[in-house]
Tab-separated table of C-alpha atoms in Angstrom:
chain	number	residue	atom	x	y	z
A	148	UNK	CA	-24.540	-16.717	1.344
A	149	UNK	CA	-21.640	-15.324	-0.629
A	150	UNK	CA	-18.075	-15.546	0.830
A	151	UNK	CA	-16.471	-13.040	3.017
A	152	UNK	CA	-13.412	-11.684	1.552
A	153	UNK	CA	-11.099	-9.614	4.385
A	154	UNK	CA	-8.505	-7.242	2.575
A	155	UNK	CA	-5.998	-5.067	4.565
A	156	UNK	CA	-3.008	-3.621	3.738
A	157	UNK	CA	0.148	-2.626	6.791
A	158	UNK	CA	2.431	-0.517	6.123
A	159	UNK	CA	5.165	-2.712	8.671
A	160	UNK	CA	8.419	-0.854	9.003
A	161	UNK	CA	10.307	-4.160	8.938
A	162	UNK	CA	12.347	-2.662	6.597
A	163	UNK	CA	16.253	-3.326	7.382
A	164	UNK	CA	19.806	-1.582	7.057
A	165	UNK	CA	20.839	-4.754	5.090
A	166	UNK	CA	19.923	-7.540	2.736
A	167	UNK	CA	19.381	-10.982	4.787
A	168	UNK	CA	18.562	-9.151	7.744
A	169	UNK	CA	14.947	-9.510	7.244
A	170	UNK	CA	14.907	-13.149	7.184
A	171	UNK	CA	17.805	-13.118	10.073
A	172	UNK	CA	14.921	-11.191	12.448
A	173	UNK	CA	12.505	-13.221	11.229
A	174	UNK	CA	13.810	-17.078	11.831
A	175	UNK	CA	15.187	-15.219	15.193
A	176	UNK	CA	11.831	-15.643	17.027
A	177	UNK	CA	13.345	-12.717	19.480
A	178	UNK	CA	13.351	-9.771	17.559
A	179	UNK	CA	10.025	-7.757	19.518
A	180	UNK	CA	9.167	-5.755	16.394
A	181	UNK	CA	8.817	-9.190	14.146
A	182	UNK	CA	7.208	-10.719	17.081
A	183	UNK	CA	4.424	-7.922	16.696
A	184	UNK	CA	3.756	-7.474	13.587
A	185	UNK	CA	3.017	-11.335	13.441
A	186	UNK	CA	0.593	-10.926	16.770
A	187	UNK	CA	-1.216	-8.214	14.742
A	188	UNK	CA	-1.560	-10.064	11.140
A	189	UNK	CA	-3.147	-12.994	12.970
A	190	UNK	CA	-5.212	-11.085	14.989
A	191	UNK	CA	-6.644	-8.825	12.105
A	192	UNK	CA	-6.985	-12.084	10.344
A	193	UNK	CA	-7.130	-10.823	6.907
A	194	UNK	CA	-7.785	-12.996	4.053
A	195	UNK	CA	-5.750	-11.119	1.710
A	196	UNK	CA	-2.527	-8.674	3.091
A	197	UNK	CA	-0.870	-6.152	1.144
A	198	UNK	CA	2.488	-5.925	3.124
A	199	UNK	CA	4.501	-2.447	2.592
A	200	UNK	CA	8.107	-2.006	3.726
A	201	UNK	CA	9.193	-5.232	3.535
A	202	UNK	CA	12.716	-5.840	1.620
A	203	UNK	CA	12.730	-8.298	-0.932
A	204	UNK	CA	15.212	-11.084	-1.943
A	205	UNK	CA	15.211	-13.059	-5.097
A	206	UNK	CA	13.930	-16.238	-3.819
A	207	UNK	CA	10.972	-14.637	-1.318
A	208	UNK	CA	13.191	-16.353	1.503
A	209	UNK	CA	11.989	-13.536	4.011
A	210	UNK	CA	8.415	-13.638	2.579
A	211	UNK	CA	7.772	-16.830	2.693
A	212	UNK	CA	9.609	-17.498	6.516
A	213	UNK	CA	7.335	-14.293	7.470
A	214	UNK	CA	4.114	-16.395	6.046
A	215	UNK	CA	5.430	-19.704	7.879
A	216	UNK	CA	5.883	-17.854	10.937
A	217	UNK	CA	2.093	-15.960	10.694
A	218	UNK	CA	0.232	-19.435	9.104
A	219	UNK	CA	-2.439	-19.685	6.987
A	220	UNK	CA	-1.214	-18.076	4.245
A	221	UNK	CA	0.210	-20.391	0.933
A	222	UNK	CA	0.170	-18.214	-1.636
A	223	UNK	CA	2.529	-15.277	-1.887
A	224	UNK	CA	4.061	-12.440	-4.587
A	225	UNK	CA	6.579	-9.998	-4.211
A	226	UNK	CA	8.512	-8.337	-7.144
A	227	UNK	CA	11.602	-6.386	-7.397
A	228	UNK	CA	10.909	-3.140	-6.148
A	229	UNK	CA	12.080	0.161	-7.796
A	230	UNK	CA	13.952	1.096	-4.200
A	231	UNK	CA	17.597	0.712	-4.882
A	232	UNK	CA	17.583	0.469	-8.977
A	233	UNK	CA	20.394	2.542	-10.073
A	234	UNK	CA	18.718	5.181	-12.592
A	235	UNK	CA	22.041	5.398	-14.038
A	236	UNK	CA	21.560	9.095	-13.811
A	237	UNK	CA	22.056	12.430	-11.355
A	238	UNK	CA	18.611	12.235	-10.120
A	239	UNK	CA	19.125	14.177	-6.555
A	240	UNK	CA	21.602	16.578	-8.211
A	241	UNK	CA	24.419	16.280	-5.990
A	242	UNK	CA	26.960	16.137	-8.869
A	243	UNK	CA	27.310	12.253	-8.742
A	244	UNK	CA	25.991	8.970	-10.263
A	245	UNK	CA	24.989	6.496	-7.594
A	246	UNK	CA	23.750	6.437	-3.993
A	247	UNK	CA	20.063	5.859	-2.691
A	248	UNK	CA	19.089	9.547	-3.955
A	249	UNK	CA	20.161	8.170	-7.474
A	250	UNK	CA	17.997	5.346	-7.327
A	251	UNK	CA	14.584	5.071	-9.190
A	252	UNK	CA	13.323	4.671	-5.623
A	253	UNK	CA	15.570	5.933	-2.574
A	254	UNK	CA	16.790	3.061	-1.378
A	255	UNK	CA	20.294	1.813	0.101
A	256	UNK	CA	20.124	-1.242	-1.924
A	257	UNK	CA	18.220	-3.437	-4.204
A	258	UNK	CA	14.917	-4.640	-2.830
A	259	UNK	CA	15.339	-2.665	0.347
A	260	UNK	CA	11.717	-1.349	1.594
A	261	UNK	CA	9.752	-3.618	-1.156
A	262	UNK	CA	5.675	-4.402	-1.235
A	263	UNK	CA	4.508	-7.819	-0.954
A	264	UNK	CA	0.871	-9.677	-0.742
A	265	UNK	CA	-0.016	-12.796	1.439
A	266	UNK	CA	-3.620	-14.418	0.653
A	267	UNK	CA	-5.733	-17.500	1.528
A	268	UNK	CA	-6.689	-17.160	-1.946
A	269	UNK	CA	-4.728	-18.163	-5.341
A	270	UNK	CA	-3.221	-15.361	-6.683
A	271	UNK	CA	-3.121	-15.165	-10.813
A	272	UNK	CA	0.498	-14.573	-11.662
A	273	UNK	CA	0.273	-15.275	-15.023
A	274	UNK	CA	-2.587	-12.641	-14.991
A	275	UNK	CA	-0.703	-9.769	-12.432
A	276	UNK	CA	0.509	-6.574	-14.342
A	277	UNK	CA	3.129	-4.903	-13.248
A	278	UNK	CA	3.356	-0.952	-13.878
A	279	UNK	CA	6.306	-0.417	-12.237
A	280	UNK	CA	8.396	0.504	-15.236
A	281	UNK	CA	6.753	2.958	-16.254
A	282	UNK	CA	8.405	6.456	-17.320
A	283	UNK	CA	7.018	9.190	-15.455
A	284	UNK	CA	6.737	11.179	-18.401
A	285	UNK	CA	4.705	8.804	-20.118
A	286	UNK	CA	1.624	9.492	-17.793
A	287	UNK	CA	-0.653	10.854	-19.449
A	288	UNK	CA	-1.415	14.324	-17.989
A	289	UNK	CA	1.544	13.909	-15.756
A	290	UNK	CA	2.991	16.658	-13.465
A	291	UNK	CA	6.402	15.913	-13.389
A	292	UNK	CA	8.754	19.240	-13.162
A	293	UNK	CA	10.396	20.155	-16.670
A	294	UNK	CA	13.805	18.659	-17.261
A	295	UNK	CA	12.762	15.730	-15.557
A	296	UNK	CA	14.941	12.591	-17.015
A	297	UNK	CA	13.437	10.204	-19.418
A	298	UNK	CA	14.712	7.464	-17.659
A	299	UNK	CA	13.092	8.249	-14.452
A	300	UNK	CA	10.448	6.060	-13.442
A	301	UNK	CA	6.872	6.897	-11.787
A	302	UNK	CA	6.609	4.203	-8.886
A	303	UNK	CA	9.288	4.855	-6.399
A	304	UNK	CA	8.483	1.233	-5.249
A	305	UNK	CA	5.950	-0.637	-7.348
A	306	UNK	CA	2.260	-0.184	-9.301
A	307	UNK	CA	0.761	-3.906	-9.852
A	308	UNK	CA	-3.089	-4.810	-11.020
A	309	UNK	CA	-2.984	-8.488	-8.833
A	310	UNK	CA	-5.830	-10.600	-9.754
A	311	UNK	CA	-6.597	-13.116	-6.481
A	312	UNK	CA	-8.787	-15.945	-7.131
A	313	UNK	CA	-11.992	-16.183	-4.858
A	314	UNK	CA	-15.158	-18.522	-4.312
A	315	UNK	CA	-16.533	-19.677	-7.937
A	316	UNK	CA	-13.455	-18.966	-9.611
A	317	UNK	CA	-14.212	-14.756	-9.296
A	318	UNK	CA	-11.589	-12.727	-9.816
A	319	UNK	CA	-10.743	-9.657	-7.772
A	320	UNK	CA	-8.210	-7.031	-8.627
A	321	UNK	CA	-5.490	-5.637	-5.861
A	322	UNK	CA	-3.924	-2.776	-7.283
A	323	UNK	CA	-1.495	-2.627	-5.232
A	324	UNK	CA	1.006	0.345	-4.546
A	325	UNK	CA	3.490	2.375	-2.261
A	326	UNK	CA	4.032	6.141	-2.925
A	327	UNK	CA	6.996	8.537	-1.848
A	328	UNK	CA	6.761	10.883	0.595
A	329	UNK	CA	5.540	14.489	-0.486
A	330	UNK	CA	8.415	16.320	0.741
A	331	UNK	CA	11.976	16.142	1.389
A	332	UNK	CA	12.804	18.236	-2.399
A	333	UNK	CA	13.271	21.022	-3.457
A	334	UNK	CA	11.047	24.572	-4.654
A	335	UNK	CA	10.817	22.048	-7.590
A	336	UNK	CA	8.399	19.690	-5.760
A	337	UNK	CA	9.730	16.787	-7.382
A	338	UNK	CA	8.014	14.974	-4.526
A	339	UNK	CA	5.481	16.044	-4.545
A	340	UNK	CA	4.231	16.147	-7.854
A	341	UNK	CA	5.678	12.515	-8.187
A	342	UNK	CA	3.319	11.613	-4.938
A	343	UNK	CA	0.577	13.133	-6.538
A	344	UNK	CA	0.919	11.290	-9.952
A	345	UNK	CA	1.385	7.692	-8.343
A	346	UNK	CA	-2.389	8.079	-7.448
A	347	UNK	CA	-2.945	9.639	-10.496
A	348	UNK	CA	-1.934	6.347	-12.748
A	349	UNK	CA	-5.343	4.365	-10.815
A	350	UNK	CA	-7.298	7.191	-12.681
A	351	UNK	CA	-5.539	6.718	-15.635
A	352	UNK	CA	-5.798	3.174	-15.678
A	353	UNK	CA	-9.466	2.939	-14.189
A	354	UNK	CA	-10.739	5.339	-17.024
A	355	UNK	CA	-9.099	4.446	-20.223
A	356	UNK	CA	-6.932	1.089	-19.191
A	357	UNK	CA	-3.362	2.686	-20.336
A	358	UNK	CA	-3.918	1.257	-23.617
A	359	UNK	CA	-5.385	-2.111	-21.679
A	360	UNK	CA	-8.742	-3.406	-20.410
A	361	UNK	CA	-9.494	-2.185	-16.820
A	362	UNK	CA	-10.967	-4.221	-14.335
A	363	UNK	CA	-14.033	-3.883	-12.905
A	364	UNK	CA	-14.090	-5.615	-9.549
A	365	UNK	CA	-10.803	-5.008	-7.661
A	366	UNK	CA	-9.592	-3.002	-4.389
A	367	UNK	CA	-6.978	-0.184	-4.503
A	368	UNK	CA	-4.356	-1.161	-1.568
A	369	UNK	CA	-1.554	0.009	-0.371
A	370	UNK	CA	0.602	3.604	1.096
A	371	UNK	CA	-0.568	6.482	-0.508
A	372	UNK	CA	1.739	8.693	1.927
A	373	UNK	CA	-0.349	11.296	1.779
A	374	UNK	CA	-3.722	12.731	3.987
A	375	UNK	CA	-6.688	13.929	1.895
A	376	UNK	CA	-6.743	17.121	3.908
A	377	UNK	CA	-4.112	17.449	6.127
A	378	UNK	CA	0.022	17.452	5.721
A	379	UNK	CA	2.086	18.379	3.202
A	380	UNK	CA	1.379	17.077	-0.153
A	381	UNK	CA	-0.683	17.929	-3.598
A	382	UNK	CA	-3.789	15.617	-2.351
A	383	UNK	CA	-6.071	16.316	-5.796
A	384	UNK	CA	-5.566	12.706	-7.029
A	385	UNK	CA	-5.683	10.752	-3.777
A	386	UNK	CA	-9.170	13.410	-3.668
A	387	UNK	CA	-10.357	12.300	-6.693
A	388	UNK	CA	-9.845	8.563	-5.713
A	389	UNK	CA	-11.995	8.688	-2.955
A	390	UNK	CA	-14.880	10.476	-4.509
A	391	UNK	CA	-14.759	8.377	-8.019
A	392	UNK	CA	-17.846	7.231	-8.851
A	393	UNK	CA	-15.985	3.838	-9.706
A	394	UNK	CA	-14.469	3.442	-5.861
A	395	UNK	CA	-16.269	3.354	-2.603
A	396	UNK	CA	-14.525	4.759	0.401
A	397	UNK	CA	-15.287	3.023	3.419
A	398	UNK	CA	-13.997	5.607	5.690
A	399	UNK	CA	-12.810	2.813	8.150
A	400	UNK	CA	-11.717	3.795	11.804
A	401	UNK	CA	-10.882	3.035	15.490
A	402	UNK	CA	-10.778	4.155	18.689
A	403	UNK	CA	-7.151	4.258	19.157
A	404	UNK	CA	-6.808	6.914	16.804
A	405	UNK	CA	-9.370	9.452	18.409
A	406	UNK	CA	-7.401	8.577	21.708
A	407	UNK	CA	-3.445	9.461	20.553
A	408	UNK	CA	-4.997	12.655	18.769
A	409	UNK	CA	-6.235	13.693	22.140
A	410	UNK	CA	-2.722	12.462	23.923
A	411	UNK	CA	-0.402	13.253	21.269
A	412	UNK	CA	-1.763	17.216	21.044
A	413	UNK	CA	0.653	19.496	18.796
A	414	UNK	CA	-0.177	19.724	15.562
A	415	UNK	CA	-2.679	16.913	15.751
A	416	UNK	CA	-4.886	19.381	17.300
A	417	UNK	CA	-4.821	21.894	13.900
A	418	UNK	CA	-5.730	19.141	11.979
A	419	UNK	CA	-9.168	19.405	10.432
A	420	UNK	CA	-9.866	16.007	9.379
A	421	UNK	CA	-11.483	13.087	11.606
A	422	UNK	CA	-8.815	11.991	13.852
A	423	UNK	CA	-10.436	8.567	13.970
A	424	UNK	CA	-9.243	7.531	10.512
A	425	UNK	CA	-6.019	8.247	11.168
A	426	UNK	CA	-3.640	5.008	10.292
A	427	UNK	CA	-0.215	6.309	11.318
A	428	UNK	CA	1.424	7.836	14.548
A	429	UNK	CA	4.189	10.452	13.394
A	430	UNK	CA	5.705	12.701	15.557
A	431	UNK	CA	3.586	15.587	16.570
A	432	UNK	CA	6.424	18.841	16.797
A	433	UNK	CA	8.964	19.913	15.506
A	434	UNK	CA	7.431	20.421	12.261
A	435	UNK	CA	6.140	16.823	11.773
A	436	UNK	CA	3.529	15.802	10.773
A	437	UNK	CA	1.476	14.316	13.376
A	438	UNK	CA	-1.034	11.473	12.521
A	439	UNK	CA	-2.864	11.189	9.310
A	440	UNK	CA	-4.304	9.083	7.064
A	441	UNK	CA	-2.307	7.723	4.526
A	442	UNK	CA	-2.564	3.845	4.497
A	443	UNK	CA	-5.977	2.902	1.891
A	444	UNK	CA	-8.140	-0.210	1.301
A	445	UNK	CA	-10.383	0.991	-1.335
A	446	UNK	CA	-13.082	-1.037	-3.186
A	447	UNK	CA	-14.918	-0.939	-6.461
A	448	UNK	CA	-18.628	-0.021	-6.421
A	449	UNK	CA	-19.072	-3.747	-7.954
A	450	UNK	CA	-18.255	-5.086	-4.726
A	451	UNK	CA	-20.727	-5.512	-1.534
A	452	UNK	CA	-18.861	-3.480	1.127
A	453	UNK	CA	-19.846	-5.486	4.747
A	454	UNK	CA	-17.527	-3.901	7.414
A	455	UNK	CA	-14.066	-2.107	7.824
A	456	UNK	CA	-11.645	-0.522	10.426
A	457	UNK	CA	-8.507	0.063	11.593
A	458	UNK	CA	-6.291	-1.654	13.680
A	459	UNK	CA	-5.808	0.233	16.810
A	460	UNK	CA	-6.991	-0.455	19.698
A	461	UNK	CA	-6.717	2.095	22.576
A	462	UNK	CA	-3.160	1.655	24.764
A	463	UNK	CA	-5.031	-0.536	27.584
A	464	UNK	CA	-6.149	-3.074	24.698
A	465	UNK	CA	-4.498	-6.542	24.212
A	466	UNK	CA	-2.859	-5.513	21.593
A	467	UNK	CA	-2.049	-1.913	22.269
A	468	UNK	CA	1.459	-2.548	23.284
A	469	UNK	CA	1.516	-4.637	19.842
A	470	UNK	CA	0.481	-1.630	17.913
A	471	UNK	CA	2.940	0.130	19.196
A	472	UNK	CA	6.393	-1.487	18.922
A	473	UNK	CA	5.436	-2.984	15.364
A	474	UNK	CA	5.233	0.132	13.119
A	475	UNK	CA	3.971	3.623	13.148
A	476	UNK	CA	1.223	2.978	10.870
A	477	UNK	CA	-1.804	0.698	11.730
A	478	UNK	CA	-3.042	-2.295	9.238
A	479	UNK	CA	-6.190	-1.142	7.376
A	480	UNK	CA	-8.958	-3.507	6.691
A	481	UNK	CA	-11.982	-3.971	4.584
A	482	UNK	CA	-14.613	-6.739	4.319
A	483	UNK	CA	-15.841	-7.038	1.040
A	484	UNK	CA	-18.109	-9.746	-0.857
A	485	UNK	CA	-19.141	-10.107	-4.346
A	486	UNK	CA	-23.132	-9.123	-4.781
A	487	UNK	CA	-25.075	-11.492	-6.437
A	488	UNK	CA	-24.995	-10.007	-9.981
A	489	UNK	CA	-21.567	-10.970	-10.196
A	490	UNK	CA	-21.629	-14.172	-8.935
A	491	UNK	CA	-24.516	-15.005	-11.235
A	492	UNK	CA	-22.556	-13.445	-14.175
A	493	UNK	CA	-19.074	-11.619	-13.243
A	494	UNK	CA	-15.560	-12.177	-14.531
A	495	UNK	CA	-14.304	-15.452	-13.687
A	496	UNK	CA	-11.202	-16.960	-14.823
A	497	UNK	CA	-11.525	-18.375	-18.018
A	498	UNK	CA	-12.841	-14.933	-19.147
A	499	UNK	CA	-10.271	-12.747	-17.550
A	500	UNK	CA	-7.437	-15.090	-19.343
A	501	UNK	CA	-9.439	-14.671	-22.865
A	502	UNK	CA	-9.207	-10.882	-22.903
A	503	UNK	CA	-5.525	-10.675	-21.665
């Protein structure tokens, strides 16, 4: 029987104000929003975890004391994020170089907010490609808003294609990514139409490679920060995404999400999509947004889709407290396997290397 591959991605809010502070919480064994998030990585017990919000030093000190703390997972990658790179340009238009709004991703300093991936599995760094430099404008069929500066980048925290190493030497892809939030501009919709195009660059890169060879067996992971049909946002890409004839959607859900729809009321109740596969808790007045889906684990068609789901449970669970004090969005998981096609013939590594 092939091997089970878990992949989930959790958008953790251990973001801090800080650099070190991360690693400070973390070695604390007393901080109750650390303590959670580990409680719910080892319960979801995910083979392969695409970690958003986490800050990033240049050693992976917090990473890898995170990893210690959790167990079970030796191999790790985290880059410098786009979050706190000075642009070295009036990007918020306040009249002065400098300051998170200045930064290719708002940020209040370097590394703050970062992505990074834990996995059972070897991960391919020689193989990973990292799109995070990329100028906006240089999207093809990009929507940023006229005047927009060359220098400005289109990940406000980081694009990678992450090849992890599986049973027989199989490679599969994580592309791996963390989008801006929709709003919080101007009649410009700088935003938006950035939120829009950092799903738009999988599309890109699915269908013609960027001027590179695609893969054909990965998983799209990571924060979209954005609802297919509800909330604020220009959702046409994300839309696309999940109806690609490339990408399967498993629609995953739980029971804790049907639940705070029904508890949380306001604005959750003019939603129109199905509450139950919601994966984050916002506030529900006061012209927020309530809860949505924005958090993705989305396979290729080449893969053998066995089971998904999110993770939360209903207040009275185990782990409902856990849910709750660790972050505002819920880890996402997917349980994927390689069908026997590929394992008879797929990519492996000594091919993937030869046509880098």
């Amino acid at each position: 029987m092939a091997e089970q591959v878990r992949i989930a991605t959790f958008h953790t809010e251990l973001s801090r104000d800080g650099p070190g502070l991360l690693l400070r919480d973390t070695l604390s064994k007393d901080d109750p929003q650390v303590e959670a998030v580990i409680q719910i990585i080892r319960a979801s017990n995910a083979d392969v975890l695409v970690l958003a919000d986490i800050d990033y030093d240049l050693n992976s000190t917090a990473l890898a004391a995170l990893a210690k703390r959790i167990g079970g997972y030796p191999h790790h990658f985290a880059l410098l994020p786009n979050r706190g790179v000075p642009s070295g340009v009036d990007l918020d238009g306040n009249g002065r170089i400098g300051g998170p709004g200045d930064a290719q991703g708002y940020a209040a300093y370097k590394g703050q907010g970062g992505l990074a991936v834990l996995s059972r599995w070897p991960i391919r760094h020689t193989l990973a490609r990292d799109f995070s430099a990329m100028r906006w404008t240089d999207l093809p069929g990009h929507i940023a808003p006229e005047g927009t500066p060359d220098v400005q980048r289109l990940s406000t925290t980081g694009h990678w294609d992450l090849p992890v190493e599986v049973t027989g030497g199989h490679l599969i892809h994580l592309l791996v990514w963390h989008a801006t939030p929709p709003v919080f501009d101007g009649p410009e919709d700088r935003n938006g139409r950035r939120n829009h195009d950092e799903a738009a660059i999988w599309l890109r890169y699915l269908e013609d490679g960027l001027g590179l060879s695609p893969p054909s067996t990965f998983v799209i992971a990571g924060f979209a920060n954005l609802d297919p049909v509800d909330g604020n946002g220009r959702p046409e890409a994300l839309q696309t995404l999940l109806r690609h004839p490339l990408i399967y959607d498993p629609k995953p859900t739980s029971e804790g999400a049907s639940q705070a729809t029904i508890e949380d009321g306001g604005i959750n109740a003019r939603h129109v999509g199905d509450p139950s596969l919601d994966t984050v808790d916002w506030g529900d007045a006061n012209n927020r947004p309530g809860n949505l889906r924005v958090d993705y684990v989305l396979p290729s068609r080449t893969l053998d889709v066995l089971d998904s789901g999110v993770f939360w449970p209903p207040v009275d669970h185990l782990f409902g407290r856990d849910v709750q004090v660790a972050s505002r969005h819920r880890l996402v998981w997917v349980d994927v396997t390689l069908p026997d096609s590929a394992r008879d013939g797929g990519q492996r590594i000594g091919h993937a290397e030869a046509r880098q």
